[in-house]
Each structure stands twice: as structure tokens, then as C-alpha cells.
mmCIF file of N, CA, C and O in Angstrom:
data_model
loop_
_atom_site.group_PDB
_atom_site.id
_atom_site.type_symbol
_atom_site.label_atom_id
_atom_site.label_comp_id
_atom_site.label_asym_id
_atom_site.label_seq_id
_atom_site.Cartn_x
_atom_site.Cartn_y
_atom_site.Cartn_z
ATOM 1 N N UNK A 1 82.740 -43.875 -25.950
ATOM 2 C CA UNK A 1 82.686 -43.113 -24.755
ATOM 3 C C UNK A 1 83.515 -41.908 -25.127
ATOM 4 O O UNK A 1 84.558 -42.046 -25.446
ATOM 5 N N UNK A 2 83.058 -40.685 -24.756
ATOM 6 C CA UNK A 2 83.596 -39.467 -25.032
ATOM 7 C C UNK A 2 84.762 -39.273 -23.995
ATOM 8 O O UNK A 2 84.465 -39.397 -22.850
ATOM 9 N N UNK A 3 85.987 -38.774 -24.423
ATOM 10 C CA UNK A 3 86.967 -38.434 -23.392
ATOM 11 C C UNK A 3 86.745 -37.090 -22.749
ATOM 12 O O UNK A 3 86.246 -36.188 -23.389
ATOM 13 N N UNK A 4 87.116 -37.093 -21.575
ATOM 14 C CA UNK A 4 87.089 -35.803 -20.848
ATOM 15 C C UNK A 4 88.179 -34.857 -21.155
ATOM 16 O O UNK A 4 89.293 -35.340 -21.262
ATOM 17 N N UNK A 5 87.915 -33.508 -21.170
ATOM 18 C CA UNK A 5 89.127 -32.730 -21.342
ATOM 19 C C UNK A 5 89.667 -32.406 -19.945
ATOM 20 O O UNK A 5 89.212 -32.960 -18.934
ATOM 21 N N UNK A 6 90.770 -31.667 -19.881
ATOM 22 C CA UNK A 6 91.453 -31.419 -18.533
ATOM 23 C C UNK A 6 90.573 -30.941 -17.440
ATOM 24 O O UNK A 6 90.483 -31.294 -16.343
ATOM 25 N N UNK A 7 89.674 -29.746 -17.870
ATOM 26 C CA UNK A 7 88.719 -29.247 -16.959
ATOM 27 C C UNK A 7 87.817 -30.295 -16.240
ATOM 28 O O UNK A 7 87.544 -30.374 -15.045
ATOM 29 N N UNK A 8 87.248 -31.209 -17.170
ATOM 30 C CA UNK A 8 86.331 -32.117 -16.666
ATOM 31 C C UNK A 8 87.090 -33.187 -15.776
ATOM 32 O O UNK A 8 86.389 -33.603 -14.823
ATOM 33 N N UNK A 9 88.261 -33.529 -16.177
ATOM 34 C CA UNK A 9 89.028 -34.432 -15.131
ATOM 35 C C UNK A 9 89.373 -33.837 -13.874
ATOM 36 O O UNK A 9 89.106 -34.487 -12.886
ATOM 37 N N UNK A 10 89.530 -32.593 -13.841
ATOM 38 C CA UNK A 10 89.863 -31.916 -12.482
ATOM 39 C C UNK A 10 88.569 -31.834 -11.675
ATOM 40 O O UNK A 10 88.547 -32.173 -10.536
ATOM 41 N N UNK A 11 87.473 -31.572 -12.418
ATOM 42 C CA UNK A 11 86.199 -31.364 -11.742
ATOM 43 C C UNK A 11 85.728 -32.803 -11.038
ATOM 44 O O UNK A 11 85.424 -32.853 -9.913
ATOM 45 N N UNK A 12 85.930 -33.856 -11.886
ATOM 46 C CA UNK A 12 85.470 -35.119 -11.314
ATOM 47 C C UNK A 12 86.368 -35.711 -10.335
ATOM 48 O O UNK A 12 86.049 -36.308 -9.412
ATOM 49 N N UNK A 13 87.756 -35.283 -10.426
ATOM 50 C CA UNK A 13 88.778 -35.701 -9.294
ATOM 51 C C UNK A 13 88.396 -34.955 -8.152
ATOM 52 O O UNK A 13 88.404 -35.526 -6.976
ATOM 53 N N UNK A 14 87.963 -33.597 -8.209
ATOM 54 C CA UNK A 14 87.721 -32.959 -6.919
ATOM 55 C C UNK A 14 86.291 -33.581 -6.418
ATOM 56 O O UNK A 14 86.308 -33.597 -5.172
ATOM 57 N N UNK A 15 85.265 -33.780 -7.141
ATOM 58 C CA UNK A 15 84.057 -34.528 -6.653
ATOM 59 C C UNK A 15 84.483 -35.755 -6.033
ATOM 60 O O UNK A 15 83.834 -36.201 -4.775
ATOM 61 N N UNK A 16 85.369 -36.616 -6.580
ATOM 62 C CA UNK A 16 85.777 -37.910 -6.016
ATOM 63 C C UNK A 16 86.524 -37.684 -4.589
ATOM 64 O O UNK A 16 86.176 -38.388 -3.557
ATOM 65 N N UNK A 17 87.308 -36.637 -4.424
ATOM 66 C CA UNK A 17 87.999 -36.361 -3.228
ATOM 67 C C UNK A 17 87.093 -35.998 -2.300
ATOM 68 O O UNK A 17 87.064 -36.400 -1.075
ATOM 69 N N UNK A 18 86.109 -35.087 -2.591
ATOM 70 C CA UNK A 18 85.042 -34.627 -1.606
ATOM 71 C C UNK A 18 84.061 -35.711 -1.045
ATOM 72 O O UNK A 18 83.869 -35.774 -0.024
ATOM 73 N N UNK A 19 83.680 -36.735 -2.074
ATOM 74 C CA UNK A 19 82.986 -37.900 -1.715
ATOM 75 C C UNK A 19 83.684 -38.782 -0.767
ATOM 76 O O UNK A 19 83.008 -39.132 0.218
ATOM 77 N N UNK A 20 84.964 -38.827 -1.034
ATOM 78 C CA UNK A 20 85.880 -39.816 0.045
ATOM 79 C C UNK A 20 85.993 -39.126 1.322
ATOM 80 O O UNK A 20 86.010 -39.986 2.227
ATOM 81 N N UNK A 21 85.992 -37.813 1.539
ATOM 82 C CA UNK A 21 86.145 -37.148 2.748
ATOM 83 C C UNK A 21 84.830 -37.444 3.520
ATOM 84 O O UNK A 21 84.912 -37.644 4.775
ATOM 85 N N UNK A 22 83.641 -37.200 2.696
ATOM 86 C CA UNK A 22 82.393 -37.565 3.513
ATOM 87 C C UNK A 22 82.236 -38.866 3.953
ATOM 88 O O UNK A 22 81.808 -39.150 4.999
ATOM 89 N N UNK A 23 82.709 -39.913 3.071
ATOM 90 C CA UNK A 23 82.713 -41.222 3.359
ATOM 91 C C UNK A 23 83.522 -41.542 4.643
ATOM 92 O O UNK A 23 83.153 -42.348 5.523
ATOM 93 N N UNK A 24 84.816 -41.000 4.677
ATOM 94 C CA UNK A 24 85.675 -41.164 5.754
ATOM 95 C C UNK A 24 85.125 -40.642 7.257
ATOM 96 O O UNK A 24 85.131 -41.269 8.028
ATOM 97 N N UNK A 25 84.369 -39.511 7.069
ATOM 98 C CA UNK A 25 83.815 -38.964 8.208
ATOM 99 C C UNK A 25 82.567 -39.891 8.785
ATOM 100 O O UNK A 25 82.476 -40.036 9.894
ATOM 101 N N UNK A 26 81.823 -40.307 7.763
ATOM 102 C CA UNK A 26 80.830 -41.249 8.044
ATOM 103 C C UNK A 26 81.347 -42.637 8.649
ATOM 104 O O UNK A 26 80.557 -43.240 9.434
ATOM 105 N N UNK A 27 82.452 -43.040 8.088
ATOM 106 C CA UNK A 27 83.098 -44.229 8.740
ATOM 107 C C UNK A 27 83.410 -44.170 10.267
ATOM 108 O O UNK A 27 83.129 -45.044 10.949
ATOM 109 N N UNK A 28 83.977 -42.787 10.564
ATOM 110 C CA UNK A 28 84.046 -42.525 11.971
ATOM 111 C C UNK A 28 82.770 -42.545 12.909
ATOM 112 O O UNK A 28 82.734 -43.192 13.882
ATOM 113 N N UNK A 29 81.659 -41.973 12.279
ATOM 114 C CA UNK A 29 80.598 -41.943 13.043
ATOM 115 C C UNK A 29 79.932 -43.428 13.142
ATOM 116 O O UNK A 29 79.433 -43.590 14.257
ATOM 117 N N UNK A 30 79.907 -44.170 12.053
ATOM 118 C CA UNK A 30 79.325 -45.508 12.060
ATOM 119 C C UNK A 30 80.128 -46.236 12.902
ATOM 120 O O UNK A 30 79.688 -47.144 13.701
ATOM 121 N N UNK A 31 81.480 -46.176 13.128
ATOM 122 C CA UNK A 31 82.303 -46.970 13.873
ATOM 123 C C UNK A 31 81.784 -46.739 15.336
ATOM 124 O O UNK A 31 82.037 -47.632 16.187
ATOM 125 N N UNK A 32 81.597 -45.531 15.865
ATOM 126 C CA UNK A 32 81.017 -45.263 17.096
ATOM 127 C C UNK A 32 79.807 -45.932 17.364
ATOM 128 O O UNK A 32 79.628 -46.393 18.611
ATOM 129 N N UNK A 33 78.962 -46.126 16.444
ATOM 130 C CA UNK A 33 77.660 -46.897 16.525
ATOM 131 C C UNK A 33 77.632 -48.348 16.423
ATOM 132 O O UNK A 33 76.732 -49.099 16.536
ATOM 133 N N UNK A 34 78.970 -48.885 16.166
ATOM 134 C CA UNK A 34 79.147 -50.292 15.961
ATOM 135 C C UNK A 34 78.598 -51.194 17.052
ATOM 136 O O UNK A 34 78.772 -51.017 18.236
ATOM 137 N N UNK A 35 77.849 -52.093 16.621
ATOM 138 C CA UNK A 35 77.077 -53.168 17.550
ATOM 139 C C UNK A 35 77.017 -54.261 16.691
ATOM 140 O O UNK A 35 77.711 -54.638 15.806
ATOM 141 N N UNK A 36 75.957 -55.187 16.981
ATOM 142 C CA UNK A 36 75.744 -56.393 16.237
ATOM 143 C C UNK A 36 74.854 -56.195 15.100
ATOM 144 O O UNK A 36 74.193 -57.205 14.606
ATOM 145 N N UNK A 37 74.546 -54.867 14.867
ATOM 146 C CA UNK A 37 73.837 -54.563 13.609
ATOM 147 C C UNK A 37 74.467 -54.890 12.351
ATOM 148 O O UNK A 37 75.568 -54.359 12.019
ATOM 149 N N UNK A 38 74.018 -55.793 11.590
ATOM 150 C CA UNK A 38 74.500 -56.337 10.246
ATOM 151 C C UNK A 38 74.558 -55.206 9.175
ATOM 152 O O UNK A 38 75.425 -55.138 8.567
ATOM 153 N N UNK A 39 73.461 -54.268 9.321
ATOM 154 C CA UNK A 39 73.548 -53.088 8.244
ATOM 155 C C UNK A 39 74.711 -52.260 8.527
ATOM 156 O O UNK A 39 75.303 -51.797 7.542
ATOM 157 N N UNK A 40 74.954 -51.938 9.760
ATOM 158 C CA UNK A 40 76.052 -51.073 10.088
ATOM 159 C C UNK A 40 77.499 -51.660 9.573
ATOM 160 O O UNK A 40 78.297 -51.045 8.955
ATOM 161 N N UNK A 41 77.530 -53.017 9.874
ATOM 162 C CA UNK A 41 78.729 -53.653 9.482
ATOM 163 C C UNK A 41 78.973 -53.704 8.074
ATOM 164 O O UNK A 41 80.011 -53.500 7.592
ATOM 165 N N UNK A 42 77.834 -53.870 7.218
ATOM 166 C CA UNK A 42 77.929 -53.890 5.861
ATOM 167 C C UNK A 42 78.168 -52.414 5.400
ATOM 168 O O UNK A 42 79.148 -52.473 4.428
ATOM 169 N N UNK A 43 77.735 -51.439 5.877
ATOM 170 C CA UNK A 43 78.043 -50.089 5.468
ATOM 171 C C UNK A 43 79.507 -49.766 5.780
ATOM 172 O O UNK A 43 80.173 -49.080 4.851
ATOM 173 N N UNK A 44 80.049 -50.300 6.864
ATOM 174 C CA UNK A 44 81.496 -49.877 7.186
ATOM 175 C C UNK A 44 82.381 -50.726 6.280
ATOM 176 O O UNK A 44 83.371 -50.105 5.718
ATOM 177 N N UNK A 45 81.980 -51.817 5.807
ATOM 178 C CA UNK A 45 82.899 -52.701 4.905
ATOM 179 C C UNK A 45 82.867 -52.147 3.486
ATOM 180 O O UNK A 45 83.731 -51.931 2.858
ATOM 181 N N UNK A 46 81.573 -51.719 3.056
ATOM 182 C CA UNK A 46 81.547 -50.977 1.825
ATOM 183 C C UNK A 46 82.171 -49.653 1.715
ATOM 184 O O UNK A 46 82.905 -49.185 0.799
ATOM 185 N N UNK A 47 82.125 -48.846 2.867
ATOM 186 C CA UNK A 47 82.763 -47.576 2.986
ATOM 187 C C UNK A 47 84.397 -47.799 2.911
ATOM 188 O O UNK A 47 85.064 -47.025 2.132
ATOM 189 N N UNK A 48 84.842 -48.738 3.601
ATOM 190 C CA UNK A 48 86.242 -48.932 3.687
ATOM 191 C C UNK A 48 86.705 -49.491 2.373
ATOM 192 O O UNK A 48 87.814 -49.228 1.794
ATOM 193 N N UNK A 49 85.955 -50.279 1.631
ATOM 194 C CA UNK A 49 86.319 -50.813 0.336
ATOM 195 C C UNK A 49 86.363 -49.668 -0.606
ATOM 196 O O UNK A 49 87.227 -49.680 -1.420
ATOM 197 N N UNK A 50 85.513 -48.723 -0.576
ATOM 198 C CA UNK A 50 85.661 -47.578 -1.451
ATOM 199 C C UNK A 50 86.892 -46.904 -1.099
ATOM 200 O O UNK A 50 87.512 -46.310 -2.008
ATOM 201 N N UNK A 51 87.144 -46.441 0.276
ATOM 202 C CA UNK A 51 88.284 -45.756 0.498
ATOM 203 C C UNK A 51 89.550 -46.399 0.153
ATOM 204 O O UNK A 51 90.613 -45.738 -0.184
ATOM 205 N N UNK A 52 89.613 -47.603 0.145
ATOM 206 C CA UNK A 52 90.954 -48.386 -0.072
ATOM 207 C C UNK A 52 91.068 -48.725 -1.601
ATOM 208 O O UNK A 52 92.105 -48.746 -2.164
ATOM 209 N N UNK A 53 89.927 -49.206 -2.258
ATOM 210 C CA UNK A 53 90.063 -49.637 -3.740
ATOM 211 C C UNK A 53 89.217 -48.697 -4.819
ATOM 212 O O UNK A 53 89.691 -48.594 -5.912
ATOM 213 N N UNK A 54 88.091 -48.220 -4.177
ATOM 214 C CA UNK A 54 87.264 -47.511 -5.139
ATOM 215 C C UNK A 54 87.836 -46.265 -5.822
ATOM 216 O O UNK A 54 87.593 -45.845 -6.893
ATOM 217 N N UNK A 55 88.514 -45.676 -4.839
ATOM 218 C CA UNK A 55 89.133 -44.281 -5.456
ATOM 219 C C UNK A 55 90.239 -44.602 -6.399
ATOM 220 O O UNK A 55 90.126 -43.852 -7.313
ATOM 221 N N UNK A 56 90.968 -45.568 -6.274
ATOM 222 C CA UNK A 56 92.027 -45.919 -7.205
ATOM 223 C C UNK A 56 91.363 -46.207 -8.555
ATOM 224 O O UNK A 56 91.890 -45.823 -9.640
ATOM 225 N N UNK A 57 90.294 -47.026 -8.591
ATOM 226 C CA UNK A 57 89.558 -47.297 -9.784
ATOM 227 C C UNK A 57 88.925 -46.101 -10.444
ATOM 228 O O UNK A 57 88.973 -45.962 -11.649
ATOM 229 N N UNK A 58 88.409 -45.258 -9.478
ATOM 230 C CA UNK A 58 87.806 -44.112 -10.143
ATOM 231 C C UNK A 58 88.816 -43.115 -10.755
ATOM 232 O O UNK A 58 88.542 -42.550 -11.851
ATOM 233 N N UNK A 59 90.050 -43.042 -10.201
ATOM 234 C CA UNK A 59 91.176 -42.152 -10.694
ATOM 235 C C UNK A 59 91.635 -42.659 -11.940
ATOM 236 O O UNK A 59 91.963 -41.904 -12.919
ATOM 237 N N UNK A 60 91.718 -44.004 -12.123
ATOM 238 C CA UNK A 60 92.212 -44.685 -13.285
ATOM 239 C C UNK A 60 91.220 -44.399 -14.337
ATOM 240 O O UNK A 60 91.578 -44.000 -15.675
ATOM 241 N N UNK A 61 89.869 -44.591 -14.133
ATOM 242 C CA UNK A 61 88.915 -44.174 -15.167
ATOM 243 C C UNK A 61 88.905 -42.770 -15.652
ATOM 244 O O UNK A 61 88.774 -42.500 -16.822
ATOM 245 N N UNK A 62 89.046 -41.860 -14.700
ATOM 246 C CA UNK A 62 88.995 -40.475 -15.042
ATOM 247 C C UNK A 62 90.187 -40.091 -15.844
ATOM 248 O O UNK A 62 90.114 -39.419 -16.772
ATOM 249 N N UNK A 63 91.393 -40.449 -15.406
ATOM 250 C CA UNK A 63 92.787 -39.885 -16.033
ATOM 251 C C UNK A 63 93.202 -40.782 -17.036
ATOM 252 O O UNK A 63 94.336 -40.670 -17.601
ATOM 253 N N UNK A 64 92.436 -41.794 -17.426
ATOM 254 C CA UNK A 64 92.899 -42.786 -18.602
ATOM 255 C C UNK A 64 92.989 -42.137 -19.747
ATOM 256 O O UNK A 64 92.282 -41.338 -20.174
#
């Protein structure tokens, strides 16, 4: 696998941050819609898993 240069690392880090902000906003929106809907619950769990664990893994892979 080819290593990223500094410019590529900064671009991918910026994209990861933007994606995380979008997911955070969607978590607020889906939280307002929360009901007994299993799909919304699954989406919330996956979103929070990304926000808590996925970002760390992505940054480790990018900056390794």
C-alpha cells in the first residue's frame, strides 16, 4: 500500500472531520425522530460508534 504524503494526509483528515460533523448533525436529527423504529435505532448506534471509535481508527490509518 502506498504511503500518503503530508498534503494527502491533511486532505483525508479534513474529509474525515467534515464527515464526522455531518454524522453528528444527523445523530441530533435522528434522535428527535426516535421511536420504536429499529432502523433509526441501528442508525443511531452506528453513528455514535463512528463518532466514538471510527474516527480514532481512521486517524491512526491516515497518520501511521
